[in-house]
Amino acid sequence: MEGDPDLQFLLQGGDLLKVRSPSWKKTRYFKLQEDCKTVWHESKKTFRRKQTFSLDDIAAVRMGRQSEGLRKYTEEQVEIRCFSIMFKGRRKNLDLIASSEEEAKQWVSSLEKMVSRLKNLSCQQKTEHWILSCLRKADKNKDDKLSPSEVKNFFRLINIDVEDEYAEMLFKKCDKSNSGYLTGEEIQHLYELLTQREEIDVIYGEYARTTGFMNSENIVDFLMKEQREKATLEDARRIIEKYEPDENVKEKKLLSKDGFLMYMQHPEALILNSDHTEVYQDMSQPLNHYFISSSHNTYLMEDQLKGPSSTEAYIRALLKGCRCVELDCWDGSDDEPVIYHGYTLTSKILFKDAIKAIKEYAFKTSDYPVILSLENHCSVEQQKVMAHHMNSILGSALITAPLGQGMPTEFPSPEEAADNTDVTEEDDDEWKKKLKLAKELSDMVIYCKSVHFHGFEDAAQNLSFYEMSSFKEGKAVGLAEESANAFIRHNVDKLSRIYPAGTRTDSSNYDPVPLWNAGCQIVALNFQTNCTDMDVNQGRFLVNGKSGYILKPAYMRDLATDFDPITLTRGDWLKHKTLHVMIISAQQLPKVNKKKSSIVDPLVKVEVFGVPADVAEKETNAIENNGFNPAWNENFQFDVYVPDLALVRFLVEDHDSTSDNEFVGQYTLPFNSLKMGYRHVPLLNKNGDLLPSAGLFVHIMVVDA
């Protein structure tokens, strides 16, 4: 990108007005640092350390007054000069005002371009970028040379602690000039020694025996024997054309070791079946035949006692593929309904602002329908305002009448209702005894009318398909454990919504797996809380194009089904498989503790979630002081009886002998989406965002038991 005008603009930087409150608006100088990855901005507080953030931490850059802060603390006339930098995780937005509309647009477009470029780097390019950044940091006096002590510091920066003797040996091996410093090609040699992947060398060597390179036949052999994939010579030629970086080698129709590694780290060769990253399931079944990605208290960013409410929380949930969002609606001032957690200190947002955010972001990740779950505490007058806002803002995207011809007898399919929103009201008996409903609002509830649950027999005899029951987690888990088959049959033609217990004031979550095992569709979790349960939820909905809809197995869509996840009687669901996992190595694991001297001691856990008979966990030994390139070569075996409902989670932790291990990264995916053979496993951080260049290398084999 050398010479790129957007890059040059960011490197030069400029003054921006930073906005925090009506009385806190201060000019700060922002610029991109030489690593082309870190943005620096000055802080007037001399006791504060340098203010920086990484482009990797940016979730989005939004033009205009789109954040709550800018809407609250600025006037409409500065709209064209405003923009916000939204961060991943819980870091607060940066709300900024440029000196002109042109300058604001330049900042937004330049930042978006750089974020996109970084995101689209190959795994090898990300590794090179990161190591180069660490080399710059290690070169304390900026003389483009590395002394022995600077090399030792460099090792710590890349998360590896080596013995002095080994560090000295590596240094001497690279110091060809015997100058006592490493420069230019010597530093390049150090990089090559550190990034050498012996395990890749061995695999590549097995199939590149004749010429020292892999030819098309070698590639086909590798794909069929090791990766258990159907492959043709045409497939092999495509791989060479796409991944071979050396034009001379490519011309000879060969694949070098570098090209092989680039292919192995590309999404098409990772552990997740790349066919499942697109919508591949039948989307023409009734809505209740799918597991639906669902959020509870969607408006909250943190806990439900005093945490902030924000339209950003809706945006984040929708961008993660969530298809059912919750709006707790209360009377607000100036006849404007508000959303917040009633009778608490959580902050409030306007109902209309939430609907505007939903309108804009509902279909950016998925085209399939969004359910608006309204917990209505408003007076009749403000209910009318709610109905007006939904009609005027959502317009034709709002389902206001049954789809298709005549009176429906079942839910529409996700395909039929695509790019639409539907409204449901949550069932709260105590409140509804006191509450009068505005006709304008109740008429909007078309498919998901909320009713109280009086037992499975009553529901089968008296409830229509569009009448949905909501269950607290305790009640639902009890039914799933004691009456699993009855619950599954109930969910064949009805919708069930599950929500966390009211005692979870910290917005913690419950395990969604037993509820999915019972066929429950809307298992609502607190998306704002990072935990194993959310990891598993995101793993469940990782596939089918991240559409937010996962088709239930056929035996959970049959009213006469005998399937019971607890007793596991014989049937179509029993497909006993043995899963063999070899944890080979990891690459570029991040530091858990940001102190330079802190190096991780990584271990890997492999967890299986599903029916009770399938639940299991196994772990490797910990590797001391090496987060850069630890190797385990440990084998595990798991029995999986109901693969349709199973998920596999790879968890990396920093081992601690005196306290709980610390989370490093994880990746969860459905069992049926595993690819066999040698596979790289990407790793996600606590927020569910990809860790750049970090990953595991494993071998997977699934056989019939």
XYZ file of C-alpha atoms in Angstrom, residues 116-473:
358
model
C -10.561 -4.249 5.582
C -6.987 -4.732 4.293
C -5.832 -6.091 7.655
C -8.848 -8.393 7.886
C -8.194 -9.808 4.413
C -4.510 -10.550 4.943
C -3.627 -14.225 4.651
C -2.656 -16.049 7.829
C 1.018 -15.899 6.788
C 0.779 -12.164 6.060
C -0.792 -11.568 9.485
C 2.027 -13.513 11.113
C 4.646 -11.496 9.217
C 2.904 -8.233 10.111
C 2.744 -9.159 13.793
C 6.357 -10.363 13.997
C 7.558 -7.240 12.179
C 5.668 -5.142 14.738
C 7.353 -7.059 17.591
C 10.779 -6.614 15.954
C 10.206 -2.845 15.822
C 9.294 -2.816 19.510
C 12.337 -4.911 20.410
C 14.679 -2.502 18.567
C 14.816 -0.050 21.462
C 17.273 2.470 19.940
C 15.698 2.275 16.458
C 19.014 1.590 14.702
C 17.608 -1.305 12.587
C 19.919 -3.716 14.437
C 19.175 -6.278 17.120
C 21.604 -6.843 19.977
C 21.544 -10.123 21.973
C 19.468 -8.448 24.711
C 17.057 -7.037 22.121
C 16.650 -10.514 20.597
C 15.840 -11.877 24.057
C 13.265 -9.077 24.479
C 11.856 -9.945 21.030
C 11.308 -13.555 22.148
C 9.299 -12.354 25.152
C 7.205 -10.065 22.916
C 6.242 -12.985 20.676
C 5.244 -15.027 23.754
C 8.159 -17.450 24.075
C 10.706 -17.767 26.869
C 13.908 -19.563 25.873
C 16.951 -20.561 27.860
C 19.900 -18.149 27.583
C 22.006 -20.883 25.951
C 19.380 -21.532 23.272
C 18.919 -17.796 22.606
C 22.691 -17.422 22.295
C 22.867 -20.391 19.891
C 20.121 -18.913 17.668
C 21.815 -15.516 17.726
C 25.186 -16.956 16.667
C 23.522 -19.029 13.950
C 22.058 -15.870 12.446
C 25.010 -13.506 13.068
C 26.865 -14.443 9.857
C 28.918 -11.227 9.965
C 30.114 -11.867 13.561
C 29.312 -8.225 14.321
C 27.482 -8.897 17.585
C 24.294 -7.498 15.996
C 21.677 -8.858 13.621
C 20.786 -6.734 10.588
C 18.829 -7.106 7.340
C 19.136 -10.678 6.014
C 20.297 -11.928 9.422
C 17.022 -10.770 10.999
C 15.186 -12.414 8.067
C 17.037 -15.667 8.833
C 15.969 -15.430 12.493
C 12.369 -14.979 11.343
C 12.624 -18.062 9.096
C 14.067 -20.190 11.900
C 11.293 -19.161 14.280
C 8.420 -19.632 11.831
C 9.593 -22.979 10.497
C 6.786 -25.517 10.935
C 8.386 -28.943 11.351
C 4.998 -30.684 11.358
C 4.164 -29.095 7.990
C 7.626 -30.038 6.670
C 6.968 -33.702 7.521
C 3.526 -33.797 5.851
C 4.757 -31.927 2.788
C 7.814 -34.160 2.539
C 5.623 -37.270 2.436
C 3.970 -36.075 -0.796
C 6.835 -34.143 -2.439
C 9.277 -37.035 -2.706
C 10.106 -37.026 -6.415
C 11.009 -33.438 -7.294
C 11.086 -31.751 -3.891
C 7.781 -30.124 -4.862
C 4.198 -31.391 -4.926
C 2.794 -31.928 -8.419
C -0.912 -32.239 -9.238
C -0.948 -36.018 -8.646
C 0.752 -35.561 -5.258
C -1.889 -32.990 -4.253
C -4.739 -35.348 -5.251
C -3.114 -38.157 -3.233
C -2.807 -35.890 -0.198
C -6.417 -34.681 -0.411
C -7.848 -38.179 -0.824
C -5.644 -40.120 1.615
C -5.128 -37.578 4.394
C -8.013 -35.140 4.087
C -10.624 -37.710 3.023
C -11.848 -35.424 0.249
C -12.897 -36.245 -3.287
C -10.376 -34.533 -5.552
C -9.474 -34.328 -9.228
C -6.421 -33.148 -11.096
C -8.413 -30.032 -11.947
C -8.847 -29.343 -8.214
C -5.081 -29.722 -7.756
C -4.318 -27.333 -10.613
C -6.718 -24.771 -9.091
C -4.881 -25.017 -5.741
C -1.519 -24.414 -7.451
C -2.890 -21.455 -9.402
C -4.498 -19.895 -6.332
C -1.926 -20.498 -3.603
C 1.556 -20.872 -5.106
C 3.431 -17.581 -4.398
C 6.477 -18.328 -6.596
C 5.654 -17.598 -10.231
C 8.490 -19.838 -11.498
C 7.196 -22.798 -9.501
C 3.611 -22.041 -10.558
C 4.653 -22.020 -14.211
C 5.928 -25.584 -13.776
C 2.512 -26.613 -12.331
C 4.074 -27.393 -8.939
C 3.280 -26.450 -5.329
C 6.090 -25.336 -2.997
C 6.076 -25.750 0.791
C 5.091 -22.074 1.159
C 2.203 -22.590 -1.261
C 1.128 -25.732 0.595
C 1.077 -23.845 3.924
C -0.885 -20.964 2.376
C -3.483 -23.468 1.154
C -3.639 -25.263 4.514
C -4.288 -21.956 6.329
C -6.967 -20.761 3.919
C -10.658 -20.967 5.008
C -11.414 -23.641 2.393
C -8.948 -26.021 4.113
C -9.749 -25.216 7.765
C -11.561 -27.532 10.185
C -15.002 -26.063 9.361
C -16.584 -27.552 6.238
C -16.471 -24.575 3.872
C -19.721 -25.722 2.192
C -21.460 -25.006 5.498
C -20.359 -21.369 5.547
C -23.129 -20.747 2.982
C -26.839 -21.496 3.418
C -26.967 -25.223 2.653
C -30.047 -26.416 4.566
C -33.650 -26.577 3.385
C -35.120 -23.162 4.294
C -38.679 -23.961 3.140
C -39.816 -25.731 6.328
C -42.147 -23.993 8.829
C -40.337 -21.562 11.133
C -40.809 -23.795 14.202
C -38.731 -26.559 12.570
C -35.558 -24.526 13.164
C -33.357 -23.597 16.082
C -33.413 -19.770 16.051
C -30.546 -17.617 17.331
C -32.146 -15.585 20.128
C -31.158 -12.834 22.541
C -32.454 -11.901 26.008
C -32.413 -8.297 27.295
C -30.866 -7.396 23.958
C -30.639 -3.693 24.841
C -28.158 -4.255 27.699
C -24.405 -3.913 27.285
C -23.608 -5.324 30.750
C -25.535 -6.416 33.883
C -29.277 -5.925 34.402
C -29.137 -3.860 37.610
C -27.149 -0.763 36.677
C -25.546 -1.488 33.310
C -25.960 0.745 30.256
C -28.678 0.193 27.656
C -27.694 0.963 24.076
C -28.856 0.664 20.478
C -25.303 -0.621 19.871
C -26.279 -3.809 21.748
C -29.002 -4.485 19.135
C -26.531 -3.824 16.333
C -23.968 -6.230 17.792
C -26.531 -9.006 18.326
C -27.943 -8.646 14.803
C -24.471 -8.614 13.243
C -23.796 -11.898 15.076
C -26.796 -13.406 13.272
C -29.329 -13.087 16.106
C -32.891 -13.484 14.748
C -34.980 -12.837 17.876
C -34.356 -9.653 19.868
C -36.076 -8.446 23.026
C -37.451 -4.971 23.731
C -38.583 -4.183 27.322
C -40.897 -1.227 26.756
C -41.965 1.345 29.370
C -43.653 4.746 29.357
C -41.151 7.544 28.767
C -41.277 11.329 28.941
C -42.656 13.468 26.088
C -44.944 10.573 25.068
C -41.952 8.602 23.811
C -41.724 4.953 24.992
C -38.337 3.884 26.342
C -36.488 0.586 26.665
C -34.710 -0.432 29.863
C -34.787 -3.101 32.583
C -37.703 -1.909 34.679
C -37.313 -0.916 38.342
C -33.508 -0.932 38.061
C -30.754 1.624 37.499
C -30.032 0.521 33.925
C -30.000 3.482 31.537
C -32.822 4.100 29.042
C -32.944 4.351 25.271
C -35.796 5.524 23.086
C -37.964 2.771 21.591
C -37.862 4.498 18.209
C -34.032 4.571 18.227
C -33.947 0.817 18.854
C -36.380 0.217 15.975
C -34.244 2.418 13.689
C -31.137 0.387 14.585
C -33.023 -2.864 13.969
C -34.275 -1.561 10.621
C -30.727 -0.700 9.501
C -28.907 -3.813 10.749
C -31.541 -6.597 10.743
C -30.491 -8.085 7.413
C -26.787 -7.275 7.097
C -25.652 -10.737 8.284
C -28.750 -12.783 7.435
C -31.666 -12.304 5.039
C -33.985 -14.409 7.172
C -36.791 -13.071 9.397
C -36.222 -11.261 12.680
C -38.681 -11.725 15.569
C -39.246 -8.663 17.769
C -40.077 -9.935 21.251
C -41.879 -7.109 23.065
C -42.153 -7.074 26.843
C -44.844 -4.450 27.004
C -45.289 -2.351 30.168
C -46.625 0.765 28.423
C -49.905 2.639 28.769
C -52.416 2.358 25.908
C -51.391 5.780 24.608
C -47.682 4.924 24.410
C -48.509 1.514 22.923
C -50.092 3.437 20.055
C -46.845 5.383 19.714
C -44.929 2.081 19.603
C -47.217 0.800 16.829
C -46.769 4.060 14.910
C -42.959 3.877 15.158
C -42.860 0.256 14.006
C -45.143 0.995 11.059
C -43.405 4.193 9.981
C -39.817 2.986 10.474
C -40.036 -0.669 9.428
C -42.630 -0.064 6.718
C -43.118 -2.985 4.336
C -40.477 -5.040 6.180
C -42.973 -5.552 9.039
C -45.300 -8.546 8.723
C -48.782 -7.129 9.401
C -50.889 -9.889 7.843
C -50.488 -13.643 7.282
C -48.299 -14.520 4.317
C -49.701 -16.523 1.394
C -53.299 -17.229 0.404
C -56.142 -17.917 2.861
C -55.890 -18.672 6.557
C -52.543 -20.244 7.458
C -52.359 -23.587 9.253
C -48.638 -23.465 9.991
C -45.801 -20.979 10.345
C -44.288 -19.521 7.195
C -40.816 -20.745 6.314
C -37.678 -18.621 6.784
C -37.560 -18.479 2.981
C -41.119 -17.101 2.683
C -40.595 -14.541 5.448
C -37.078 -13.517 4.379
C -36.157 -9.828 4.921
C -39.171 -9.345 7.189
C -39.735 -8.732 10.886
C -42.490 -10.279 12.995
C -43.756 -9.110 16.392
C -44.508 -11.197 19.470
C -45.526 -10.112 22.951
C -44.005 -11.920 25.910
C -46.329 -13.633 28.354
C -46.405 -12.057 31.822
C -49.619 -13.068 33.579
C -49.318 -10.699 36.542
C -48.685 -7.683 34.346
C -51.342 -8.543 31.749
C -54.011 -8.725 34.450
C -53.419 -4.992 34.939
C -52.563 -4.054 31.351
C -54.896 -2.889 28.619
C -53.665 -3.527 25.085
C -53.916 -0.961 22.327
C -55.594 -2.509 19.276
C -52.982 -0.890 17.027
C -50.241 -2.873 18.825
C -52.065 -6.177 19.342
C -52.997 -6.244 15.635
C -49.291 -6.395 14.833
C -48.903 -9.777 16.514
C -49.503 -12.116 13.572
C -47.635 -15.374 14.107
C -46.296 -15.445 17.655
C -49.116 -14.789 20.100
C -47.792 -15.362 23.611
C -49.840 -17.646 25.882
C -49.336 -19.302 29.253
C -48.314 -22.968 29.323
C -50.718 -25.357 31.121
C -49.126 -28.667 30.212
C -48.361 -30.617 27.057
C -51.788 -32.274 26.841
C -53.599 -28.948 27.141
C -51.309 -27.382 24.535
C -51.917 -30.251 22.082
C -55.690 -29.954 22.443
C -56.247 -26.213 22.816
C -53.383 -24.191 21.348
C -53.186 -23.045 17.761
C -49.856 -23.282 15.947
C -49.225 -19.521 16.290
C -49.644 -19.516 20.102
C -46.204 -19.540 21.723
C -45.277 -20.256 25.343
C -42.350 -18.685 27.168
C -40.537 -20.659 29.875
C -38.117 -19.576 32.573
C -34.938 -21.624 32.333
